[in-house]
PDB file of C-alpha atoms in Angstrom:
ATOM      1  CA  UNK A 145     -17.970 -11.094   3.851  1.00 66.00           C
ATOM      2  CA  UNK A 146     -15.564  -9.303   1.537  1.00 72.00           C
ATOM      3  CA  UNK A 147     -16.491  -5.899   2.968  1.00 78.00           C
ATOM      4  CA  UNK A 148     -15.806  -7.153   6.486  1.00 81.00           C
ATOM      5  CA  UNK A 149     -12.393  -8.448   5.400  1.00 78.00           C
ATOM      6  CA  UNK A 150     -11.535  -5.092   3.808  1.00 75.00           C
ATOM      7  CA  UNK A 151     -12.537  -3.208   6.973  1.00 82.00           C
ATOM      8  CA  UNK A 152     -10.488  -5.617   9.060  1.00 84.00           C
ATOM      9  CA  UNK A 153      -7.489  -5.090   6.778  1.00 81.00           C
ATOM     10  CA  UNK A 154      -7.797  -1.313   7.125  1.00 78.00           C
ATOM     11  CA  UNK A 155      -7.766  -1.672  10.907  1.00 82.00           C
ATOM     12  CA  UNK A 156      -4.897  -4.142  10.822  1.00 81.00           C
ATOM     13  CA  UNK A 157      -2.811  -1.821   8.639  1.00 79.00           C
ATOM     14  CA  UNK A 158      -3.104   0.835  11.363  1.00 78.00           C
ATOM     15  CA  UNK A 159      -1.119  -1.437  13.685  1.00 80.00           C
ATOM     16  CA  UNK A 160       1.680  -2.155  11.195  1.00 84.00           C
ATOM     17  CA  UNK A 161       4.833  -0.132  11.555  1.00 87.00           C
ATOM     18  CA  UNK A 162       6.074   2.299   8.959  1.00 88.00           C
ATOM     19  CA  UNK A 163       9.282   4.332   8.801  1.00 90.00           C
ATOM     20  CA  UNK A 164       9.074   8.040   9.638  1.00 91.00           C
ATOM     21  CA  UNK A 165      11.494  10.911  10.137  1.00 92.00           C
ATOM     22  CA  UNK A 166      11.597  12.321  13.685  1.00 92.00           C
ATOM     23  CA  UNK A 167      11.277  16.118  13.652  1.00 91.00           C
ATOM     24  CA  UNK A 168      11.133  16.860  17.384  1.00 83.00           C
ATOM     25  CA  UNK A 169      12.682  15.059  20.351  1.00 74.00           C
ATOM     26  CA  UNK A 170      10.392  16.394  23.018  1.00 66.00           C
ATOM     27  CA  UNK A 171       8.723  13.147  24.079  1.00 78.00           C
ATOM     28  CA  UNK A 172       9.241   9.566  25.137  1.00 83.00           C
ATOM     29  CA  UNK A 173       6.371   7.179  24.494  1.00 81.00           C
ATOM     30  CA  UNK A 174       5.453   4.103  26.499  1.00 83.00           C
ATOM     31  CA  UNK A 175       3.441   1.865  24.167  1.00 78.00           C
ATOM     32  CA  UNK A 176       2.988  -0.849  26.780  1.00 81.00           C
ATOM     33  CA  UNK A 177       5.074  -3.428  24.966  1.00 79.00           C
ATOM     34  CA  UNK A 178       7.935  -1.096  24.161  1.00 81.00           C
ATOM     35  CA  UNK A 179       9.165   2.384  24.918  1.00 86.00           C
ATOM     36  CA  UNK A 180       9.880   4.726  22.035  1.00 83.00           C
ATOM     37  CA  UNK A 181      12.235   7.659  22.387  1.00 85.00           C
ATOM     38  CA  UNK A 182      11.961  10.308  19.714  1.00 87.00           C
ATOM     39  CA  UNK A 183      15.345  11.782  18.781  1.00 86.00           C
ATOM     40  CA  UNK A 184      15.351  14.601  16.232  1.00 90.00           C
ATOM     41  CA  UNK A 185      16.820  13.566  12.879  1.00 89.00           C
ATOM     42  CA  UNK A 186      16.443   9.814  13.429  1.00 89.00           C
ATOM     43  CA  UNK A 187      14.363   7.465  11.358  1.00 90.00           C
ATOM     44  CA  UNK A 188      12.082   5.251  13.392  1.00 89.00           C
ATOM     45  CA  UNK A 189       9.345   2.719  12.752  1.00 89.00           C
ATOM     46  CA  UNK A 190       6.028   3.499  14.394  1.00 89.00           C
ATOM     47  CA  UNK A 191       2.541   2.018  14.095  1.00 89.00           C
ATOM     48  CA  UNK A 192       0.393   3.823  11.547  1.00 90.00           C
ATOM     49  CA  UNK A 193      -2.135   4.923  14.187  1.00 89.00           C
ATOM     50  CA  UNK A 194       0.635   6.601  16.203  1.00 89.00           C
ATOM     51  CA  UNK A 195       2.004   8.346  13.117  1.00 90.00           C
ATOM     52  CA  UNK A 196      -1.415   9.930  12.606  1.00 89.00           C
ATOM     53  CA  UNK A 197      -1.361  11.160  16.210  1.00 90.00           C
ATOM     54  CA  UNK A 198       2.206  12.524  16.175  1.00 90.00           C
ATOM     55  CA  UNK A 199       2.396  14.008  12.680  1.00 90.00           C
ATOM     56  CA  UNK A 200      -0.130  16.847  13.167  1.00 90.00           C
ATOM     57  CA  UNK A 201       1.862  17.939  16.232  1.00 88.00           C
ATOM     58  CA  UNK A 202       5.036  18.182  14.167  1.00 89.00           C
ATOM     59  CA  UNK A 203       6.847  15.360  15.967  1.00 90.00           C
ATOM     60  CA  UNK A 204       7.286  13.059  12.951  1.00 92.00           C
ATOM     61  CA  UNK A 205       6.979  13.189   9.178  1.00 92.00           C
ATOM     62  CA  UNK A 206       6.007  10.386   6.831  1.00 91.00           C
ATOM     63  CA  UNK A 207       8.011   9.620   3.713  1.00 88.00           C
ATOM     64  CA  UNK A 208       6.002  10.582   0.643  1.00 89.00           C
ATOM     65  CA  UNK A 209       6.451   8.784  -2.658  1.00 90.00           C
ATOM     66  CA  UNK A 210       8.355  10.788  -5.242  1.00 91.00           C
ATOM     67  CA  UNK A 211       7.318  11.229  -8.859  1.00 91.00           C
ATOM     68  CA  UNK A 212      10.503   9.388  -9.857  1.00 94.00           C
ATOM     69  CA  UNK A 213       9.679   6.434  -7.610  1.00 94.00           C
ATOM     70  CA  UNK A 214       6.121   6.119  -8.904  1.00 95.00           C
ATOM     71  CA  UNK A 215       7.327   6.577 -12.498  1.00 95.00           C
ATOM     72  CA  UNK A 216       9.828   3.758 -12.022  1.00 96.00           C
ATOM     73  CA  UNK A 217       7.160   1.355 -10.741  1.00 96.00           C
ATOM     74  CA  UNK A 218       4.776   2.326 -13.538  1.00 96.00           C
ATOM     75  CA  UNK A 219       7.447   1.833 -16.192  1.00 96.00           C
ATOM     76  CA  UNK A 220       8.405  -1.576 -14.776  1.00 94.00           C
ATOM     77  CA  UNK A 221       4.774  -2.717 -14.573  1.00 94.00           C
ATOM     78  CA  UNK A 222       4.056  -1.628 -18.132  1.00 93.00           C
ATOM     79  CA  UNK A 223       7.120  -3.465 -19.485  1.00 93.00           C
ATOM     80  CA  UNK A 224       5.234  -6.760 -19.206  1.00 89.00           C
ATOM     81  CA  UNK A 225       1.683  -5.507 -18.783  1.00 87.00           C
ATOM     82  CA  UNK A 226       0.150  -8.637 -20.321  1.00 84.00           C
ATOM     83  CA  UNK A 227       2.286 -11.157 -18.426  1.00 86.00           C
ATOM     84  CA  UNK A 228       0.540 -11.981 -15.127  1.00 79.00           C
ATOM     85  CA  UNK A 229       3.665 -13.515 -13.586  1.00 85.00           C
ATOM     86  CA  UNK A 230       5.568 -10.250 -13.955  1.00 89.00           C
ATOM     87  CA  UNK A 231       4.375  -8.326 -10.911  1.00 93.00           C
ATOM     88  CA  UNK A 232       6.966  -5.796  -9.803  1.00 94.00           C
ATOM     89  CA  UNK A 233       7.986  -5.655  -6.159  1.00 95.00           C
ATOM     90  CA  UNK A 234       6.540  -2.456  -4.720  1.00 95.00           C
ATOM     91  CA  UNK A 235       6.631  -1.365  -1.062  1.00 93.00           C
ATOM     92  CA  UNK A 236       3.962  -3.069   1.059  1.00 92.00           C
ATOM     93  CA  UNK A 237       2.678   0.373   2.058  1.00 92.00           C
ATOM     94  CA  UNK A 238       2.671   1.748  -1.501  1.00 95.00           C
ATOM     95  CA  UNK A 239      -1.032   2.675  -1.589  1.00 94.00           C
ATOM     96  CA  UNK A 240      -0.934   4.194   1.920  1.00 91.00           C
ATOM     97  CA  UNK A 241       2.071   6.328   1.005  1.00 92.00           C
ATOM     98  CA  UNK A 242       0.546   7.221  -2.376  1.00 94.00           C
ATOM     99  CA  UNK A 243      -2.639   8.481  -0.680  1.00 92.00           C
ATOM    100  CA  UNK A 244      -0.513  10.454   1.790  1.00 91.00           C
ATOM    101  CA  UNK A 245       1.551  12.000  -1.011  1.00 93.00           C
ATOM    102  CA  UNK A 246      -1.525  12.911  -3.050  1.00 93.00           C
ATOM    103  CA  UNK A 247      -3.249  14.405   0.003  1.00 90.00           C
ATOM    104  CA  UNK A 248      -0.154  16.460   0.822  1.00 90.00           C
ATOM    105  CA  UNK A 249       0.275  17.752  -2.735  1.00 91.00           C
ATOM    106  CA  UNK A 250      -3.398  18.499  -3.355  1.00 89.00           C
ATOM    107  CA  UNK A 251      -3.681  20.512  -0.125  1.00 89.00           C
ATOM    108  CA  UNK A 252      -0.758  22.736  -1.148  1.00 88.00           C
ATOM    109  CA  UNK A 253      -1.265  26.258  -2.469  1.00 90.00           C
ATOM    110  CA  UNK A 254       1.694  25.837  -4.845  1.00 89.00           C
ATOM    111  CA  UNK A 255       0.562  25.465  -8.466  1.00 89.00           C
ATOM    112  CA  UNK A 256       3.439  23.060  -9.195  1.00 89.00           C
ATOM    113  CA  UNK A 257       2.338  20.769  -6.355  1.00 88.00           C
ATOM    114  CA  UNK A 258      -1.236  20.774  -7.643  1.00 88.00           C
ATOM    115  CA  UNK A 259      -0.029  19.830 -11.144  1.00 90.00           C
ATOM    116  CA  UNK A 260       2.211  17.112  -9.671  1.00 90.00           C
ATOM    117  CA  UNK A 261      -0.783  15.846  -7.696  1.00 92.00           C
ATOM    118  CA  UNK A 262      -2.721  15.359 -10.932  1.00 93.00           C
ATOM    119  CA  UNK A 263       0.237  13.583 -12.578  1.00 93.00           C
ATOM    120  CA  UNK A 264       0.812  11.341  -9.570  1.00 94.00           C
ATOM    121  CA  UNK A 265      -2.877  10.523  -9.314  1.00 94.00           C
ATOM    122  CA  UNK A 266      -2.931   9.368 -12.940  1.00 96.00           C
ATOM    123  CA  UNK A 267       0.269   7.337 -12.522  1.00 96.00           C
ATOM    124  CA  UNK A 268      -1.044   5.609  -9.383  1.00 96.00           C
ATOM    125  CA  UNK A 269      -4.299   4.818 -11.195  1.00 97.00           C
ATOM    126  CA  UNK A 270      -2.272   3.354 -14.088  1.00 96.00           C
ATOM    127  CA  UNK A 271      -0.204   1.225 -11.710  1.00 96.00           C
ATOM    128  CA  UNK A 272      -3.365   0.015  -9.991  1.00 96.00           C
ATOM    129  CA  UNK A 273      -5.052  -0.796 -13.317  1.00 96.00           C
ATOM    130  CA  UNK A 274      -2.063  -2.785 -14.653  1.00 95.00           C
ATOM    131  CA  UNK A 275      -1.501  -4.626 -11.368  1.00 95.00           C
ATOM    132  CA  UNK A 276      -5.191  -5.474 -10.952  1.00 95.00           C
ATOM    133  CA  UNK A 277      -5.285  -6.879 -14.485  1.00 94.00           C
ATOM    134  CA  UNK A 278      -2.337  -9.136 -13.603  1.00 94.00           C
ATOM    135  CA  UNK A 279      -3.871 -10.162 -10.284  1.00 94.00           C
ATOM    136  CA  UNK A 280      -7.189 -11.053 -11.931  1.00 93.00           C
ATOM    137  CA  UNK A 281      -5.281 -13.168 -14.463  1.00 92.00           C
ATOM    138  CA  UNK A 282      -3.305 -14.899 -11.696  1.00 92.00           C
ATOM    139  CA  UNK A 283      -6.495 -15.648  -9.791  1.00 92.00           C
ATOM    140  CA  UNK A 284      -8.269 -16.977 -12.873  1.00 91.00           C
ATOM    141  CA  UNK A 285      -5.269 -19.184 -13.713  1.00 90.00           C
ATOM    142  CA  UNK A 286      -5.314 -20.501 -10.125  1.00 87.00           C
ATOM    143  CA  UNK A 287      -1.696 -19.477  -9.538  1.00 85.00           C
ATOM    144  CA  UNK A 288      -0.600 -19.689  -5.879  1.00 85.00           C
ATOM    145  CA  UNK A 289       3.086 -18.902  -6.376  1.00 88.00           C
ATOM    146  CA  UNK A 290       4.421 -17.497  -3.095  1.00 91.00           C
ATOM    147  CA  UNK A 291       7.027 -15.424  -4.945  1.00 91.00           C
ATOM    148  CA  UNK A 292       4.281 -13.581  -6.821  1.00 91.00           C
ATOM    149  CA  UNK A 293       2.068 -13.233  -3.767  1.00 92.00           C
ATOM    150  CA  UNK A 294       4.977 -11.740  -1.816  1.00 94.00           C
ATOM    151  CA  UNK A 295       5.167  -8.967  -4.439  1.00 95.00           C
ATOM    152  CA  UNK A 296       1.581  -7.919  -3.693  1.00 95.00           C
ATOM    153  CA  UNK A 297       0.538  -5.314  -1.172  1.00 95.00           C
ATOM    154  CA  UNK A 298      -1.844  -6.406   1.623  1.00 93.00           C
ATOM    155  CA  UNK A 299      -4.743  -4.805  -0.261  1.00 93.00           C
ATOM    156  CA  UNK A 300      -3.846  -6.705  -3.428  1.00 95.00           C
ATOM    157  CA  UNK A 301      -3.518  -9.993  -1.558  1.00 94.00           C
ATOM    158  CA  UNK A 302      -7.014  -9.517  -0.191  1.00 93.00           C
ATOM    159  CA  UNK A 303      -8.388  -8.855  -3.692  1.00 93.00           C
ATOM    160  CA  UNK A 304      -6.523 -11.919  -5.005  1.00 94.00           C
ATOM    161  CA  UNK A 305      -7.912 -14.134  -2.219  1.00 92.00           C
ATOM    162  CA  UNK A 306     -11.455 -12.820  -2.718  1.00 92.00           C
ATOM    163  CA  UNK A 307     -11.238 -13.501  -6.452  1.00 92.00           C
ATOM    164  CA  UNK A 308      -9.922 -17.025  -5.820  1.00 92.00           C
ATOM    165  CA  UNK A 309     -12.767 -17.755  -3.387  1.00 90.00           C
ATOM    166  CA  UNK A 310     -15.329 -16.445  -5.851  1.00 90.00           C
ATOM    167  CA  UNK A 311     -13.875 -18.464  -8.711  1.00 88.00           C
ATOM    168  CA  UNK A 312     -13.701 -21.571  -6.536  1.00 87.00           C
ATOM    169  CA  UNK A 313     -17.363 -21.090  -5.594  1.00 87.00           C
ATOM    170  CA  UNK A 314     -18.334 -20.744  -9.251  1.00 87.00           C
ATOM    171  CA  UNK A 315     -16.307 -23.793 -10.250  1.00 84.00           C
ATOM    172  CA  UNK A 316     -17.691 -25.740  -7.300  1.00 78.00           C
ATOM    173  CA  UNK A 317     -21.258 -24.856  -8.239  1.00 56.00           C
ATOM    174  CA  UNK A 318     -20.588 -25.604 -11.905  1.00 52.00           C
ATOM    175  CA  UNK A 319     -19.340 -29.071 -10.998  1.00 47.00           C
ATOM    176  CA  UNK A 320     -22.372 -29.768  -8.840  1.00 45.00           C
ATOM    177  CA  UNK A 321     -20.487 -29.140  -5.611  1.00 46.00           C
ATOM    178  CA  UNK A 322     -22.533 -26.938  -3.281  1.00 44.00           C
ATOM    179  CA  UNK A 323     -19.884 -26.585  -0.586  1.00 45.00           C
ATOM    180  CA  UNK A 324     -18.496 -23.090  -0.089  1.00 41.00           C
TER     181      UNK A 324
END
């Protein structure tokens, strides 16, 4: 069940809009529900699936995460690494943008970009490790604080919900309750 939910989330994320920079104003797009006009230099929100169609053609460019931005989030998360209620607000598309940034840097021929890719990869892993520790603690403490949940990315919310369901099932079985 969890695998199905993760696949569904991946597909759902492709429909969510993200901000991009328009590089070329050669086309107008009719998406059925709305019409999108690309004007060079503008920032526009497009569905993720459309970004992946337009970017290779040079029409739009995603916003990568900078080393400074990732460093800031890592520093803030580590400030209270053992306090589960201290999740830092990160962008909802943090992991998507981090993967994009790492892919872009690692495919570069520039030695500095390759070194930055290694640094960024380690920092993202550190952020993930600290945040997952906090999320596991929140789930085990049965905390359903909407303020904390709103600071999680969609992927983290799914992990949190799966952990809660698993813990509820264990507690239900432990108490003689066989309902799932």
